[in-house]
PDB file of C-alpha atoms in Angstrom:
ATOM      1  CA  MET A   1     -26.863  24.948  -8.231  1.00 38.00           C
ATOM      2  CA  ALA A   2     -29.238  22.083  -8.674  1.00 40.00           C
ATOM      3  CA  GLN A   3     -32.607  22.387  -6.992  1.00 42.00           C
ATOM      4  CA  GLU A   4     -34.801  19.730  -5.564  1.00 43.00           C
ATOM      5  CA  SER A   5     -37.691  19.093  -7.768  1.00 45.00           C
ATOM      6  CA  ALA A   6     -41.092  20.167  -6.649  1.00 43.00           C
ATOM      7  CA  GLN A   7     -43.007  17.259  -4.990  1.00 54.00           C
ATOM      8  CA  PRO A   8     -46.795  17.036  -5.606  1.00 52.00           C
ATOM      9  CA  ASN A   9     -49.195  17.315  -2.675  1.00 59.00           C
ATOM     10  CA  GLY A  10     -46.460  17.809  -0.117  1.00 67.00           C
ATOM     11  CA  GLN A  11     -44.889  14.418  -0.841  1.00 78.00           C
ATOM     12  CA  ARG A  12     -41.313  13.749  -0.492  1.00 88.00           C
ATOM     13  CA  ALA A  13     -38.980  11.116  -2.026  1.00 91.00           C
ATOM     14  CA  PHE A  14     -37.539   8.165  -0.209  1.00 94.00           C
ATOM     15  CA  LEU A  15     -34.921   5.691  -1.341  1.00 93.00           C
ATOM     16  CA  VAL A  16     -35.663   2.127  -0.119  1.00 94.00           C
ATOM     17  CA  LEU A  17     -32.617  -0.132  -0.361  1.00 94.00           C
ATOM     18  CA  TYR A  18     -33.307  -3.935  -0.481  1.00 92.00           C
ATOM     19  CA  ARG A  19     -30.580  -6.213   0.829  1.00 92.00           C
ATOM     20  CA  PRO A  20     -30.524 -10.066   1.042  1.00 90.00           C
ATOM     21  CA  GLY A  21     -32.553 -11.273   3.948  1.00 91.00           C
ATOM     22  CA  PRO A  22     -32.362 -14.387   6.071  1.00 91.00           C
ATOM     23  CA  ASN A  23     -34.678 -16.442   3.728  1.00 87.00           C
ATOM     24  CA  ARG A  24     -32.879 -15.634   0.461  1.00 85.00           C
ATOM     25  CA  GLY A  25     -31.921 -18.844  -1.433  1.00 78.00           C
ATOM     26  CA  GLN A  26     -28.104 -18.503  -1.351  1.00 79.00           C
ATOM     27  CA  SER A  27     -27.548 -20.363  -4.563  1.00 80.00           C
ATOM     28  CA  LYS A  28     -29.967 -18.157  -6.678  1.00 79.00           C
ATOM     29  CA  ARG A  29     -29.491 -14.611  -8.273  1.00 78.00           C
ATOM     30  CA  VAL A  30     -31.845 -11.773  -7.100  1.00 73.00           C
ATOM     31  CA  TRP A  31     -34.195 -12.359 -10.119  1.00 71.00           C
ATOM     32  CA  GLU A  32     -34.264 -16.258  -9.511  1.00 77.00           C
ATOM     33  CA  GLN A  33     -35.565 -15.828  -5.847  1.00 77.00           C
ATOM     34  CA  ALA A  34     -39.102 -16.918  -4.834  1.00 77.00           C
ATOM     35  CA  LEU A  35     -40.473 -13.431  -4.562  1.00 81.00           C
ATOM     36  CA  GLY A  36     -44.144 -14.246  -4.128  1.00 85.00           C
ATOM     37  CA  GLY A  37     -46.228 -11.302  -5.438  1.00 87.00           C
ATOM     38  CA  HIS A  38     -43.265  -8.928  -5.381  1.00 86.00           C
ATOM     39  CA  ASN A  39     -43.579  -7.675  -8.948  1.00 82.00           C
ATOM     40  CA  ASP A  40     -47.497  -7.401  -8.763  1.00 86.00           C
ATOM     41  CA  CYS A  41     -46.871  -5.300  -5.468  1.00 85.00           C
ATOM     42  CA  LEU A  42     -44.501  -3.062  -7.268  1.00 84.00           C
ATOM     43  CA  ILE A  43     -46.954  -2.518 -10.200  1.00 85.00           C
ATOM     44  CA  ASP A  44     -49.793  -1.886  -7.852  1.00 85.00           C
ATOM     45  CA  GLN A  45     -47.796   0.772  -6.008  1.00 82.00           C
ATOM     46  CA  PHE A  46     -46.604   2.325  -9.178  1.00 83.00           C
ATOM     47  CA  GLU A  47     -50.197   2.533 -10.468  1.00 85.00           C
ATOM     48  CA  LYS A  48     -51.248   4.249  -7.097  1.00 82.00           C
ATOM     49  CA  GLY A  49     -48.391   6.846  -7.649  1.00 76.00           C
ATOM     50  CA  ALA A  50     -46.330   5.748  -4.552  1.00 77.00           C
ATOM     51  CA  ARG A  51     -43.379   4.151  -6.384  1.00 76.00           C
ATOM     52  CA  ARG A  52     -41.533   6.068  -9.029  1.00 80.00           C
ATOM     53  CA  PHE A  53     -38.574   3.773  -9.882  1.00 83.00           C
ATOM     54  CA  ALA A  54     -37.622   0.229  -8.953  1.00 85.00           C
ATOM     55  CA  GLY A  55     -35.194  -2.457  -9.962  1.00 85.00           C
ATOM     56  CA  PRO A  56     -32.589  -5.032  -8.997  1.00 86.00           C
ATOM     57  CA  SER A  57     -28.902  -4.287  -8.479  1.00 86.00           C
ATOM     58  CA  MET A  58     -26.994  -5.896 -11.292  1.00 85.00           C
ATOM     59  CA  ASP A  59     -24.245  -6.897  -8.852  1.00 86.00           C
ATOM     60  CA  ASP A  60     -26.850  -9.278  -7.083  1.00 80.00           C
ATOM     61  CA  CYS A  61     -26.645  -7.387  -3.752  1.00 84.00           C
ATOM     62  CA  GLY A  62     -30.440  -6.517  -3.671  1.00 87.00           C
ATOM     63  CA  GLY A  63     -32.366  -3.680  -5.268  1.00 89.00           C
ATOM     64  CA  SER A  64     -33.768  -0.273  -4.784  1.00 91.00           C
ATOM     65  CA  ILE A  65     -37.063   1.583  -5.121  1.00 90.00           C
ATOM     66  CA  VAL A  66     -37.810   5.291  -5.005  1.00 91.00           C
ATOM     67  CA  VAL A  67     -41.015   6.012  -3.109  1.00 89.00           C
ATOM     68  CA  GLN A  68     -42.902   9.383  -3.361  1.00 88.00           C
ATOM     69  CA  ILE A  69     -44.970   9.736  -0.261  1.00 87.00           C
ATOM     70  CA  GLU A  70     -45.733  12.153   2.645  1.00 88.00           C
ATOM     71  CA  ASP A  71     -43.219  10.855   5.242  1.00 91.00           C
ATOM     72  CA  VAL A  72     -40.926   8.064   6.302  1.00 93.00           C
ATOM     73  CA  ARG A  73     -43.671   6.136   7.969  1.00 93.00           C
ATOM     74  CA  GLY A  74     -45.530   5.976   4.750  1.00 89.00           C
ATOM     75  CA  ALA A  75     -42.418   4.949   2.847  1.00 90.00           C
ATOM     76  CA  THR A  76     -41.941   2.160   5.412  1.00 93.00           C
ATOM     77  CA  GLN A  77     -45.528   1.038   5.118  1.00 90.00           C
ATOM     78  CA  VAL A  78     -45.176   0.833   1.388  1.00 88.00           C
ATOM     79  CA  ALA A  79     -42.017  -1.329   1.748  1.00 90.00           C
ATOM     80  CA  ASP A  80     -43.707  -3.380   4.440  1.00 91.00           C
ATOM     81  CA  SER A  81     -46.436  -4.406   2.072  1.00 89.00           C
ATOM     82  CA  ASP A  82     -44.038  -6.121  -0.355  1.00 91.00           C
ATOM     83  CA  PRO A  83     -44.205  -9.938  -0.124  1.00 91.00           C
ATOM     84  CA  ALA A  84     -40.471 -10.382  -0.717  1.00 89.00           C
ATOM     85  CA  LEU A  85     -39.941  -8.306   2.451  1.00 90.00           C
ATOM     86  CA  ILE A  86     -42.779 -10.018   4.360  1.00 91.00           C
ATOM     87  CA  SER A  87     -41.206 -13.463   3.631  1.00 90.00           C
ATOM     88  CA  ASP A  88     -37.688 -12.141   4.561  1.00 90.00           C
ATOM     89  CA  VAL A  89     -36.139 -12.797   1.202  1.00 89.00           C
ATOM     90  CA  PHE A  90     -35.065  -9.224   1.418  1.00 90.00           C
ATOM     91  CA  VAL A  91     -34.723  -6.799   4.306  1.00 94.00           C
ATOM     92  CA  PHE A  92     -34.776  -2.987   3.797  1.00 95.00           C
ATOM     93  CA  VAL A  93     -33.709   0.440   4.974  1.00 95.00           C
ATOM     94  CA  VAL A  94     -35.443   3.736   4.050  1.00 95.00           C
ATOM     95  CA  HIS A  95     -33.515   6.977   3.444  1.00 95.00           C
ATOM     96  CA  PRO A  96     -35.049  10.459   2.679  1.00 94.00           C
ATOM     97  CA  TRP A  97     -33.885  11.221  -0.797  1.00 90.00           C
ATOM     98  CA  SER A  98     -33.656  14.443  -2.882  1.00 85.00           C
ATOM     99  CA  LEU A  99     -34.744  14.216  -6.495  1.00 77.00           C
ATOM    100  CA  VAL A 100     -32.827  16.873  -8.321  1.00 78.00           C
ATOM    101  CA  ASP A 101     -34.212  18.460 -11.522  1.00 80.00           C
ATOM    102  CA  TRP A 102     -31.032  18.307 -13.495  1.00 84.00           C
ATOM    103  CA  GLU A 103     -32.694  19.817 -16.630  1.00 86.00           C
ATOM    104  CA  ALA A 104     -33.485  22.929 -14.678  1.00 84.00           C
ATOM    105  CA  ALA A 105     -30.006  23.023 -13.218  1.00 83.00           C
ATOM    106  CA  LEU A 106     -28.446  22.677 -16.637  1.00 86.00           C
ATOM    107  CA  SER A 107     -30.736  25.402 -17.951  1.00 85.00           C
ATOM    108  CA  GLN A 108     -29.638  27.697 -15.105  1.00 84.00           C
ATOM    109  CA  CYS A 109     -25.941  26.947 -15.851  1.00 84.00           C
ATOM    110  CA  ASN A 110     -26.487  27.646 -19.482  1.00 77.00           C
ATOM    111  CA  THR A 111     -28.286  30.906 -18.768  1.00 77.00           C
ATOM    112  CA  ALA A 112     -25.467  31.974 -16.500  1.00 68.00           C
ATOM    113  CA  LYS A 113     -22.908  31.403 -19.258  1.00 68.00           C
ATOM    114  CA  GLU A 114     -24.688  33.478 -21.823  1.00 62.00           C
ATOM    115  CA  PRO A 115     -22.769  36.589 -22.794  1.00 63.00           C
ATOM    116  CA  VAL A 116     -24.315  39.921 -21.754  1.00 57.00           C
ATOM    117  CA  ASP A 117     -25.112  42.266 -24.646  1.00 62.00           C
ATOM    118  CA  SER A 118     -23.279  45.659 -24.309  1.00 54.00           C
TER     119      SER A 118
END
């Protein structure tokens, strides 16, 4: 069975889903929007260790980030600092998320399949 990966310093993972907000330019794709300092904010948070992954949805419905932080309040504060959210180009929702260490899970499966010497 897959196990949730250990989180450093008691931190947990959160999935932040971005969706089109009321100020999104309707005729523009996600990556064509006026996002202010959105990319700089993402880089800054990544350098601080709060954001692990981020990117737009290729079906133009928004994007997602994975935040590693102590609690949902902290994840919400990280998202609230994003200029694209402040300007309502996007709105967001935060979900607790389990990061699974699939390499460890595969290793456990392979170990369980090894024949026992008689």
